[in-house]
mmCIF file of C-alpha atoms in Angstrom:
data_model
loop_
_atom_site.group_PDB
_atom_site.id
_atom_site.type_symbol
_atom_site.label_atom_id
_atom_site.label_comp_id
_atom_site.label_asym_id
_atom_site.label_seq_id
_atom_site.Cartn_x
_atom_site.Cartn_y
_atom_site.Cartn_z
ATOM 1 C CA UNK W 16 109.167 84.477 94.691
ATOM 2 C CA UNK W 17 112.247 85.128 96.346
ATOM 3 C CA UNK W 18 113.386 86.376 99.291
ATOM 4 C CA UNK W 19 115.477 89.409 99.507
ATOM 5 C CA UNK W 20 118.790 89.809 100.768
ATOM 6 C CA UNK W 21 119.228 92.574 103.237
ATOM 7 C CA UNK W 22 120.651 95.271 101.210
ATOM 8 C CA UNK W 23 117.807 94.604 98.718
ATOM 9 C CA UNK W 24 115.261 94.913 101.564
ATOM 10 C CA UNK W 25 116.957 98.521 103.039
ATOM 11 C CA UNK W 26 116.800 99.325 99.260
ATOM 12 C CA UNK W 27 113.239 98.979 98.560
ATOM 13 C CA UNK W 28 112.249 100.555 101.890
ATOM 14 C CA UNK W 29 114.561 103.314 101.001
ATOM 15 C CA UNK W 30 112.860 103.856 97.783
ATOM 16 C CA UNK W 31 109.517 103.865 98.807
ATOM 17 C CA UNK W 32 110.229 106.880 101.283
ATOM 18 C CA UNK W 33 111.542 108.659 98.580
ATOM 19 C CA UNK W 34 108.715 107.913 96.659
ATOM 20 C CA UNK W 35 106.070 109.049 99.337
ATOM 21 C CA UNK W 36 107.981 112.014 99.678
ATOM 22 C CA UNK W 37 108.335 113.081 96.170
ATOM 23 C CA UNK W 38 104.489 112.470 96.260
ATOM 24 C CA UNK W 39 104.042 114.750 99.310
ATOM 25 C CA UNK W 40 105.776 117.535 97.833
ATOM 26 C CA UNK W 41 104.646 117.689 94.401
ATOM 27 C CA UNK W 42 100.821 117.241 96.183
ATOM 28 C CA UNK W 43 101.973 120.250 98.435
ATOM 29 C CA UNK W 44 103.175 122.304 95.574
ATOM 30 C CA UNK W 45 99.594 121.631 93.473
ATOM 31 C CA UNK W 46 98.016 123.182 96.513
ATOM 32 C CA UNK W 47 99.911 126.721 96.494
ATOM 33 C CA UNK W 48 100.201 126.552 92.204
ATOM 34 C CA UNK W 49 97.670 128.989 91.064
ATOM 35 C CA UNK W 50 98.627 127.688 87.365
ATOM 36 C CA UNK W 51 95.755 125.095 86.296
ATOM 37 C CA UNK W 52 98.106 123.353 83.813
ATOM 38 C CA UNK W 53 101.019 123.005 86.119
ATOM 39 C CA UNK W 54 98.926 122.114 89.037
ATOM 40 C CA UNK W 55 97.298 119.761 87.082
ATOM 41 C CA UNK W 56 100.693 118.399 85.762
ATOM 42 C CA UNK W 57 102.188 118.297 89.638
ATOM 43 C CA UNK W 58 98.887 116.406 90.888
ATOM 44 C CA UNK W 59 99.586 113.479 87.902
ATOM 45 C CA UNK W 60 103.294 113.221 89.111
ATOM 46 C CA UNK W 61 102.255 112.931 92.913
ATOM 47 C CA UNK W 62 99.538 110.373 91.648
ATOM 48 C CA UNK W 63 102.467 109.036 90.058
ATOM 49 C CA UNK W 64 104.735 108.459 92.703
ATOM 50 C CA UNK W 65 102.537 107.246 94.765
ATOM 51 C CA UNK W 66 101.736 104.323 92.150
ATOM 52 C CA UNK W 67 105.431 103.856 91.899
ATOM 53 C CA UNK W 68 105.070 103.342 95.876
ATOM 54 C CA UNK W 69 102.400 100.857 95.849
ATOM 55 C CA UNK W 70 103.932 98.713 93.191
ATOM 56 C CA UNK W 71 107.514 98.566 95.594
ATOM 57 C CA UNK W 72 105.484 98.077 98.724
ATOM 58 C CA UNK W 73 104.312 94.736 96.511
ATOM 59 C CA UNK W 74 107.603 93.475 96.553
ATOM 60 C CA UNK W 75 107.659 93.169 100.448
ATOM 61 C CA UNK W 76 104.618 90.509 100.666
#
């Protein structure tokens, strides 16, 4: 595989904070949704982004 540069490296890291956030928020807005569709709906796109996460954190090993 190869290595990343740098700016690819600050990239990725940046990404997968934004990724564990989106997940924290959507997870936090399930919790107060009294909706079951849309909670269900906000819990798939925290589940989601946290996939999204794990797949970019693959990238660093």
């Amino acid at each position: 595989m190869t290595q990343l540069n740098e700016l690819e490296l600050q990239n990725l890291r940046h990404l997968i904070g934004s990724h564990e956030t989106t997940a924290n928020k959507l997870e936090a807005y399930a919790q107060q949704c009294t909706d079951q569709q849309i909670k269900q709906y906000l819990q798939q796109g925290a589940q989601e982004a946290r996939n999204t996460k794990q797949k970019l954190i693959s990238y660093l090993r």
